[in-house]
Tab-separated table of C-alpha atoms and ligand atoms in Angstrom:
chain	number	residue	atom	x	y	z
L	1	MET	CA	16.537	-25.509	-13.928
L	2	ASP	CA	16.005	-27.335	-10.616
L	3	CYS	CA	14.993	-25.948	-7.227
L	4	ASP	CA	18.083	-25.246	-5.086
L	5	ARG	CA	16.386	-26.763	-2.054
L	6	CYS	CA	14.632	-29.928	-3.232
L	7	GLY	CA	15.600	-30.575	-6.860
L	8	ASP	CA	12.029	-30.221	-8.225
L	9	ASP	CA	11.396	-28.063	-11.294
L	10	ALA	CA	12.068	-24.399	-10.487
L	11	VAL	CA	9.280	-21.896	-11.274
L	12	MET	CA	11.406	-18.821	-10.671
L	13	HIS	CA	14.930	-17.524	-10.671
L	14	ALA	CA	15.704	-14.442	-8.582
L	15	ALA	CA	18.822	-12.842	-10.099
L	16	TYR	CA	19.261	-10.581	-7.038
L	17	SER	CA	19.747	-13.583	-4.729
L	18	GLY	CA	20.761	-16.250	-7.239
L	19	ALA	CA	17.961	-18.548	-5.982
L	20	HIS	CA	16.070	-21.053	-8.163
L	21	LEU	CA	12.906	-22.201	-6.396
L	22	CYS	CA	10.089	-24.663	-7.053
L	23	ALA	CA	6.458	-23.594	-6.480
L	24	ASP	CA	6.408	-24.843	-2.901
L	25	HIS	CA	9.704	-23.276	-1.815
L	26	PHE	CA	8.943	-20.053	-3.690
L	27	THR	CA	5.585	-19.698	-1.925
L	28	ARG	CA	7.203	-20.326	1.443
L	29	SER	CA	9.961	-17.820	0.685
L	30	VAL	CA	7.427	-15.032	-0.055
L	31	GLU	CA	5.500	-15.790	3.143
L	32	LYS	CA	8.732	-15.860	5.138
L	33	ARG	CA	9.754	-12.404	3.875
L	34	VAL	CA	6.351	-10.915	4.701
L	35	ARG	CA	6.377	-12.431	8.208
L	36	ARG	CA	9.933	-11.255	8.797
L	37	ARG	CA	8.959	-7.737	7.775
L	38	ILE	CA	5.994	-7.818	10.167
L	39	ARG	CA	8.300	-8.992	12.951
L	40	GLU	CA	11.042	-6.474	12.212
L	41	ASP	CA	8.490	-3.659	12.072
L	42	SER	CA	7.088	-4.843	15.456
L	43	LEU	CA	3.689	-4.622	13.809
L	44	LEU	CA	1.928	-6.616	16.498
L	45	SER	CA	2.019	-4.597	19.691
L	46	LYS	CA	3.218	-6.359	22.841
L	47	ASP	CA	0.055	-5.041	24.529
L	48	ALA	CA	-2.296	-6.930	22.202
L	49	THR	CA	-4.164	-9.705	24.033
L	50	PRO	CA	-7.118	-11.993	23.219
L	51	GLU	CA	-9.211	-9.757	25.503
L	52	GLU	CA	-7.964	-6.558	23.870
L	53	PRO	CA	-6.941	-7.471	20.343
L	54	GLU	CA	-5.477	-5.067	17.782
L	55	THR	CA	-7.548	-4.197	14.729
L	56	TRP	CA	-5.634	-4.245	11.467
L	57	VAL	CA	-7.467	-2.689	8.543
L	58	ILE	CA	-6.220	-3.899	5.135
L	59	GLY	CA	-6.653	-1.665	2.087
L	60	LEU	CA	-8.079	-4.224	-0.361
L	61	SER	CA	-8.417	-3.080	-3.985
L	62	GLY	CA	-8.793	-6.561	-5.467
L	63	GLY	CA	-5.504	-6.228	-7.409
L	64	LYS	CA	-2.764	-8.846	-6.973
L	65	ASP	CA	-0.824	-6.955	-4.289
L	66	SER	CA	-3.633	-6.367	-1.807
L	67	VAL	CA	-5.118	-9.822	-2.472
L	68	VAL	CA	-1.769	-11.516	-1.724
L	69	LEU	CA	-1.301	-9.356	1.385
L	70	THR	CA	-4.792	-10.249	2.656
L	71	GLU	CA	-4.239	-13.971	2.033
L	72	ILE	CA	-0.848	-14.077	3.816
L	73	LEU	CA	-2.150	-12.012	6.751
L	74	TYR	CA	-5.071	-14.377	7.064
L	75	GLU	CA	-2.794	-17.445	6.912
L	76	THR	CA	-0.571	-15.896	9.595
L	77	PHE	CA	-3.025	-14.168	11.922
L	78	GLY	CA	-6.476	-15.520	10.954
L	79	LYS	CA	-6.573	-17.718	14.049
L	80	ASP	CA	-4.561	-15.431	16.324
L	81	PRO	CA	-6.958	-13.992	18.930
L	82	ARG	CA	-4.679	-10.962	19.418
L	83	VAL	CA	-5.464	-9.643	15.920
L	84	GLU	CA	-8.716	-8.753	14.159
L	85	LEU	CA	-8.441	-8.367	10.395
L	86	VAL	CA	-10.858	-6.101	8.522
L	87	ALA	CA	-10.726	-5.415	4.758
L	88	LEU	CA	-11.522	-1.935	3.438
L	89	SER	CA	-12.208	-1.336	-0.267
L	90	ILE	CA	-12.664	1.989	-2.025
L	91	HIS	CA	-14.980	2.299	-5.033
L	92	GLU	CA	-13.754	5.256	-7.099
L	93	GLY	CA	-16.638	5.174	-9.574
L	94	ILE	CA	-14.709	4.057	-12.661
L	95	GLU	CA	-16.919	2.364	-15.229
L	96	GLY	CA	-15.849	-1.145	-16.246
L	97	TYR	CA	-12.958	-1.285	-13.773
L	98	ARG	CA	-13.719	-1.157	-10.077
L	99	ASP	CA	-16.823	-3.389	-10.134
L	100	GLU	CA	-14.675	-6.311	-11.329
L	101	SER	CA	-11.942	-5.798	-8.764
L	102	LEU	CA	-14.528	-5.428	-6.006
L	103	ALA	CA	-16.002	-8.759	-7.075
L	104	ALA	CA	-12.511	-10.282	-6.647
L	105	SER	CA	-12.227	-8.671	-3.196
L	106	GLU	CA	-15.618	-10.013	-2.148
L	107	GLU	CA	-14.792	-13.509	-3.389
L	108	LEU	CA	-11.671	-13.475	-1.214
L	109	THR	CA	-13.217	-12.006	1.948
L	110	ASP	CA	-16.230	-14.346	1.658
L	111	ARG	CA	-13.920	-17.365	1.473
L	112	LEU	CA	-11.841	-16.119	4.422
L	113	GLU	CA	-14.979	-15.034	6.317
L	114	MET	CA	-13.312	-11.681	6.886
L	115	ALA	CA	-15.199	-8.464	7.699
L	116	HIS	CA	-15.222	-6.248	4.593
L	117	LYS	CA	-16.263	-2.609	4.308
L	118	VAL	CA	-16.780	-0.916	0.928
L	119	VAL	CA	-16.966	2.880	0.588
L	120	GLY	CA	-17.338	4.946	-2.583
L	121	TYR	CA	-16.408	8.415	-3.830
L	122	GLU	CA	-19.985	8.975	-5.017
L	123	GLU	CA	-21.577	8.298	-1.613
L	124	GLU	CA	-18.857	10.106	0.313
L	125	PHE	CA	-18.027	13.063	-1.940
L	126	GLY	CA	-21.013	13.187	-4.285
L	127	VAL	CA	-18.832	12.650	-7.331
L	128	LYS	CA	-17.505	9.675	-9.307
L	129	MET	CA	-13.934	9.511	-10.554
L	130	ASP	CA	-15.222	9.340	-14.155
L	131	GLU	CA	-16.911	12.743	-13.618
L	132	VAL	CA	-13.781	14.228	-12.041
L	133	VAL	CA	-11.783	13.179	-15.117
L	134	GLU	CA	-14.371	14.749	-17.431
L	135	GLU	CA	-14.507	18.075	-15.546
L	136	ASP	CA	-10.829	18.237	-14.524
L	137	PRO	CA	-11.176	21.589	-12.709
L	138	GLU	CA	-7.517	21.806	-11.700
L	139	ASN	CA	-6.082	20.604	-14.999
L	140	MET	CA	-4.280	17.709	-13.331
L	141	ALA	CA	-3.679	14.040	-14.084
L	142	PRO	CA	-6.562	11.775	-12.883
L	143	CYS	CA	-4.342	9.964	-10.388
L	144	ALA	CA	-3.523	13.269	-8.658
L	145	TYR	CA	-7.208	13.705	-7.682
L	146	CYS	CA	-7.803	10.040	-7.066
L	147	GLY	CA	-4.815	9.651	-4.730
L	148	VAL	CA	-6.043	12.501	-2.508
L	149	PHE	CA	-9.600	11.116	-2.309
L	150	ARG	CA	-8.451	7.574	-1.691
L	151	ARG	CA	-6.020	8.561	1.083
L	152	ASP	CA	-8.766	10.553	2.768
L	153	LEU	CA	-11.229	7.636	2.750
L	154	LEU	CA	-8.644	5.059	3.801
L	155	GLU	CA	-7.642	7.212	6.753
L	156	SER	CA	-11.117	8.241	7.887
L	157	TYR	CA	-12.623	4.748	7.550
L	158	ALA	CA	-9.622	3.048	9.138
L	159	GLU	CA	-10.264	5.323	12.098
L	160	GLU	CA	-13.998	4.614	12.062
L	161	LEU	CA	-13.325	0.868	12.007
L	162	GLY	CA	-11.164	1.269	15.113
L	163	ALA	CA	-7.919	0.450	13.319
L	164	ASP	CA	-4.697	0.245	15.291
L	165	LYS	CA	-2.797	-0.189	12.006
L	166	LEU	CA	-3.617	0.426	8.354
L	167	LEU	CA	-1.898	-2.066	6.047
L	168	THR	CA	-1.452	-1.589	2.312
L	169	GLY	CA	-0.085	-3.880	-0.411
L	170	HIS	CA	2.784	-1.778	-1.802
L	171	ASN	CA	5.483	-4.087	-3.168
L	172	LEU	CA	9.234	-3.562	-3.605
L	173	ASP	CA	8.897	-2.146	-7.133
L	174	ASP	CA	6.219	0.384	-6.043
L	175	GLU	CA	8.403	1.563	-3.202
L	176	ALA	CA	11.626	1.780	-5.227
L	177	GLN	CA	9.787	3.723	-7.973
L	178	THR	CA	8.383	6.213	-5.455
L	179	ALA	CA	11.789	6.590	-3.823
L	180	LEU	CA	13.469	7.333	-7.139
L	181	MET	CA	10.704	9.740	-8.224
L	182	ASN	CA	10.946	11.724	-4.986
L	183	PHE	CA	14.688	11.793	-5.244
L	184	LEU	CA	14.749	12.891	-8.906
L	185	GLU	CA	12.126	15.560	-8.154
L	186	GLY	CA	14.260	16.779	-5.232
L	187	ASP	CA	11.244	16.412	-2.948
L	188	VAL	CA	12.849	15.970	0.472
L	189	ARG	CA	9.590	16.684	2.323
L	190	GLN	CA	8.007	13.733	0.542
L	191	VAL	CA	11.054	11.625	1.413
L	192	ALA	CA	10.472	12.489	5.088
L	193	LYS	CA	6.805	11.427	4.836
L	194	HIS	CA	7.865	8.024	3.526
L	195	PHE	CA	9.276	7.320	6.965
L	196	ASP	CA	5.821	7.525	8.522
L	197	ALA	CA	4.118	5.564	5.808
L	198	SER	CA	6.580	2.751	5.361
L	199	LEU	CA	8.756	2.137	8.320
L	200	GLY	CA	7.708	0.094	11.238
L	201	GLY	CA	9.491	-0.102	14.544
L	202	PHE	CA	6.070	0.576	16.061
L	203	ASP	CA	7.304	-0.181	19.557
L	204	GLU	CA	9.733	2.708	19.252
L	205	ARG	CA	7.204	5.226	18.035
L	206	GLU	CA	5.522	7.892	20.019
L	207	GLU	CA	1.751	7.661	20.159
L	208	SER	CA	0.031	10.054	17.782
L	209	ASP	CA	-3.694	10.668	17.500
L	210	SER	CA	-3.387	12.356	14.087
L	211	PHE	CA	-3.119	9.331	11.826
L	212	VAL	CA	-3.643	5.609	12.042
L	213	PRO	CA	-0.100	4.172	11.719
L	214	ARG	CA	0.536	2.590	8.328
L	215	ALA	CA	2.499	-0.489	7.356
L	216	LYS	CA	3.535	-2.097	4.080
L	217	PRO	CA	4.373	-5.734	4.827
L	218	LEU	CA	4.925	-6.639	1.124
L	219	ARG	CA	7.581	-4.029	0.597
L	220	ASP	CA	10.449	-6.556	0.427
L	221	VAL	CA	8.777	-8.622	-2.312
L	222	PRO	CA	9.285	-7.696	-6.003
L	223	GLU	CA	6.150	-7.148	-8.091
L	224	LYS	CA	6.759	-10.165	-10.370
L	225	GLU	CA	7.000	-12.422	-7.332
L	226	VAL	CA	3.734	-11.066	-5.914
L	227	ALA	CA	2.077	-11.830	-9.274
L	228	LEU	CA	3.555	-15.339	-9.352
L	229	TYR	CA	2.392	-15.994	-5.781
L	230	ALA	CA	-1.155	-14.895	-6.697
L	231	HIS	CA	-1.087	-17.190	-9.735
L	232	LEU	CA	0.295	-20.237	-7.903
L	233	ALA	CA	-2.152	-19.808	-5.016
L	234	ASP	CA	-4.992	-19.311	-7.516
L	235	LEU	CA	-6.105	-16.120	-5.802
L	236	PRO	CA	-8.990	-14.103	-7.281
L	237	ALA	CA	-6.879	-11.075	-8.268
L	238	HIS	CA	-8.156	-8.558	-10.823
L	239	ILE	CA	-5.424	-7.510	-13.251
L	240	THR	CA	-7.010	-5.066	-15.726
L	241	GLU	CA	-5.434	-1.620	-15.725
L	242	CYS	CA	-7.499	1.425	-14.745
L	243	PRO	CA	-8.595	3.356	-17.885
L	244	HIS	CA	-7.489	6.631	-16.237
L	245	ALA	CA	-4.021	5.376	-15.286
L	246	SER	CA	-1.933	8.371	-16.190
L	247	GLU	CA	1.260	8.390	-14.241
L	248	ALA	CA	3.502	8.629	-17.316
L	249	TYR	CA	6.484	9.626	-15.193
L	250	ARG	CA	6.085	6.568	-12.968
L	251	GLY	CA	5.989	4.428	-16.133
L	252	GLU	CA	9.337	5.884	-17.239
L	253	ILE	CA	10.846	5.244	-13.814
L	254	GLN	CA	9.453	1.702	-13.833
L	255	GLU	CA	11.164	0.982	-17.175
L	256	LEU	CA	14.407	2.525	-15.974
L	257	LEU	CA	14.371	0.458	-12.784
L	258	LEU	CA	13.630	-2.788	-14.628
L	259	LYS	CA	16.571	-2.127	-16.941
L	260	LEU	CA	18.855	-1.305	-14.007
L	261	GLU	CA	17.676	-4.405	-12.146
L	262	GLU	CA	18.381	-6.559	-15.198
L	263	ASN	CA	21.913	-5.216	-15.563
L	264	HIS	CA	22.615	-4.842	-11.830
L	265	PRO	CA	20.513	-7.316	-9.838
L	266	GLY	CA	19.691	-6.038	-6.347
L	267	THR	CA	19.284	-2.384	-7.386
L	268	ARG	CA	15.726	-2.112	-5.951
L	269	HIS	CA	16.815	-3.542	-2.609
L	270	SER	CA	19.792	-1.195	-2.340
L	271	ILE	CA	17.697	1.844	-3.325
L	272	MET	CA	15.256	1.030	-0.544
L	273	SER	CA	17.802	0.360	2.135
L	274	GLY	CA	19.515	3.730	1.502
L	275	TYR	CA	16.210	5.538	1.032
L	276	GLU	CA	14.732	4.349	4.317
L	277	GLU	CA	17.778	5.534	6.208
L	278	LEU	CA	17.604	8.879	4.412
L	279	ALA	CA	13.855	9.124	5.075
L	280	SER	CA	14.305	8.604	8.800
L	281	LEU	CA	16.995	11.332	8.922
L	282	ALA	CA	14.799	13.726	6.913
L	283	ALA	CA	11.755	12.983	9.110
L	284	ALA	CA	13.758	13.730	12.263
L	285	ALA	CA	15.102	16.958	10.751
L	286	TYR	CA	11.626	18.233	9.771
L	287	ASP	CA	10.134	17.217	13.117
L	288	SER	CA	12.686	19.194	15.080
L	289	SER	CA	12.574	22.254	12.806
L	290	GLU	CA	8.774	22.481	12.454
L	291	GLY	CA	7.482	20.886	15.630
L	292	GLY	CA	5.135	18.754	13.466
L	293	GLU	CA	2.419	21.441	13.483
L	294	LEU	CA	-0.790	19.878	12.179
L	295	LYS	CA	-4.284	21.375	12.330
L	296	GLU	CA	-7.853	20.294	11.747
L	297	CYS	CA	-9.365	21.154	8.371
L	298	VAL	CA	-12.030	23.829	8.998
L	299	GLU	CA	-14.377	22.100	6.512
L	300	CYS	CA	-14.144	18.393	7.340
L	301	GLY	CA	-12.008	18.153	10.486
L	302	SER	CA	-9.349	15.906	8.979
L	303	THR	CA	-5.691	16.475	9.787
L	304	THR	CA	-3.920	18.972	7.552
L	305	SER	CA	-1.011	21.398	7.577
L	306	GLY	CA	-3.147	24.312	6.261
L	307	GLU	CA	-6.615	25.717	7.065
L	308	VAL	CA	-8.462	23.585	4.505
L	309	CYS	CA	-7.286	20.109	3.483
L	310	ARG	CA	-6.417	19.218	-0.106
L	311	LYS	CA	-9.477	16.981	-0.529
L	312	CYS	CA	-11.866	19.808	0.462
L	313	ARG	CA	-10.086	22.234	-1.878
L	314	LEU	CA	-10.454	19.791	-4.781
L	315	LEU	CA	-14.133	19.207	-3.987
L	316	THR	CA	-14.742	22.970	-3.867
L	317	SER	CA	-13.150	23.408	-7.288
L	318	MET	CA	-15.410	20.617	-8.637
L	319	GLU	CA	-18.484	22.414	-7.273
L	320	ALA	CA	-17.385	25.698	-8.862
L	321	ILE	CA	-17.742	24.216	-12.377
O	401	LIG	FE1	-7.278	6.222	-9.412
O	401	LIG	FE2	-5.154	6.578	-11.028
O	401	LIG	FE3	-5.460	4.305	-9.628
O	401	LIG	FE4	-7.096	4.853	-11.667
O	401	LIG	S1	-4.865	4.485	-11.797
O	401	LIG	S2	-7.692	4.049	-9.661
O	401	LIG	S3	-7.299	7.080	-11.487
O	401	LIG	S4	-5.106	6.361	-8.790
């Protein structure tokens, strides 16, 4: 099959749009979608200047998604004096897994000459993820602990690095899976939180000192296309799966979505467009009914809805063993 735009050999066919694209046009199409998302989300504040630039902290795991995000952000803003890019990597303490992906992250940030901060569960919490899995004090899946610890470190270090925005590499498949999981679980509160984590429109938002605002500039790009971009650009992405990966339910949803997408191209896009509208309505409803009451955790000072945050409660249950 030939490229629709130049007649060269096509490297991909997107059933949801009908496009056949060669390597060059495919690469440009991914970059265009990411830049459009950044623009539509008003990610770069109008107040950013060369004298007072914005700091964007990128969550860089070394997997294909965050590596592609870092590369495109660098290509777009690397020479823009209104933006400072800083990479932040989390070392969970997983034998034979994270060291390799951190090496990929370092290779990338060294080449781009980008500031790169690495923080680990062991140094920060006194425990490695491998030990958490072995002890399992709450009888939960590994990812349930790991997600709480990672969120805590991303948020606290983004703040320490002076971040105006925290950017993560979630792609279209990740987002559509999460949307469907929340919907099937009937978790409307989680749907409302998605609004904060995923939607931009930063110019429209009220200032909040509770969290560094988050953005997901890859969220319009399907996972397979992110992988193909990483391959074509020869990026140093680490692709081995974590040995503790345990989200069986997510795996089921992933299979279901791939099947639906195959039979009904465009399903992921339509899920997300409806879900984002729903999320914004749910967020507004919870805000007005609860007044957004957030407190400081009495143990660590991070923002929480209760007295003690979830991370501190998990650490306490680890200590009790
Ligand atoms: Fe952590 Fe689960 Fe990711 Fe492994 S797969 S790094 S345990 S969240």
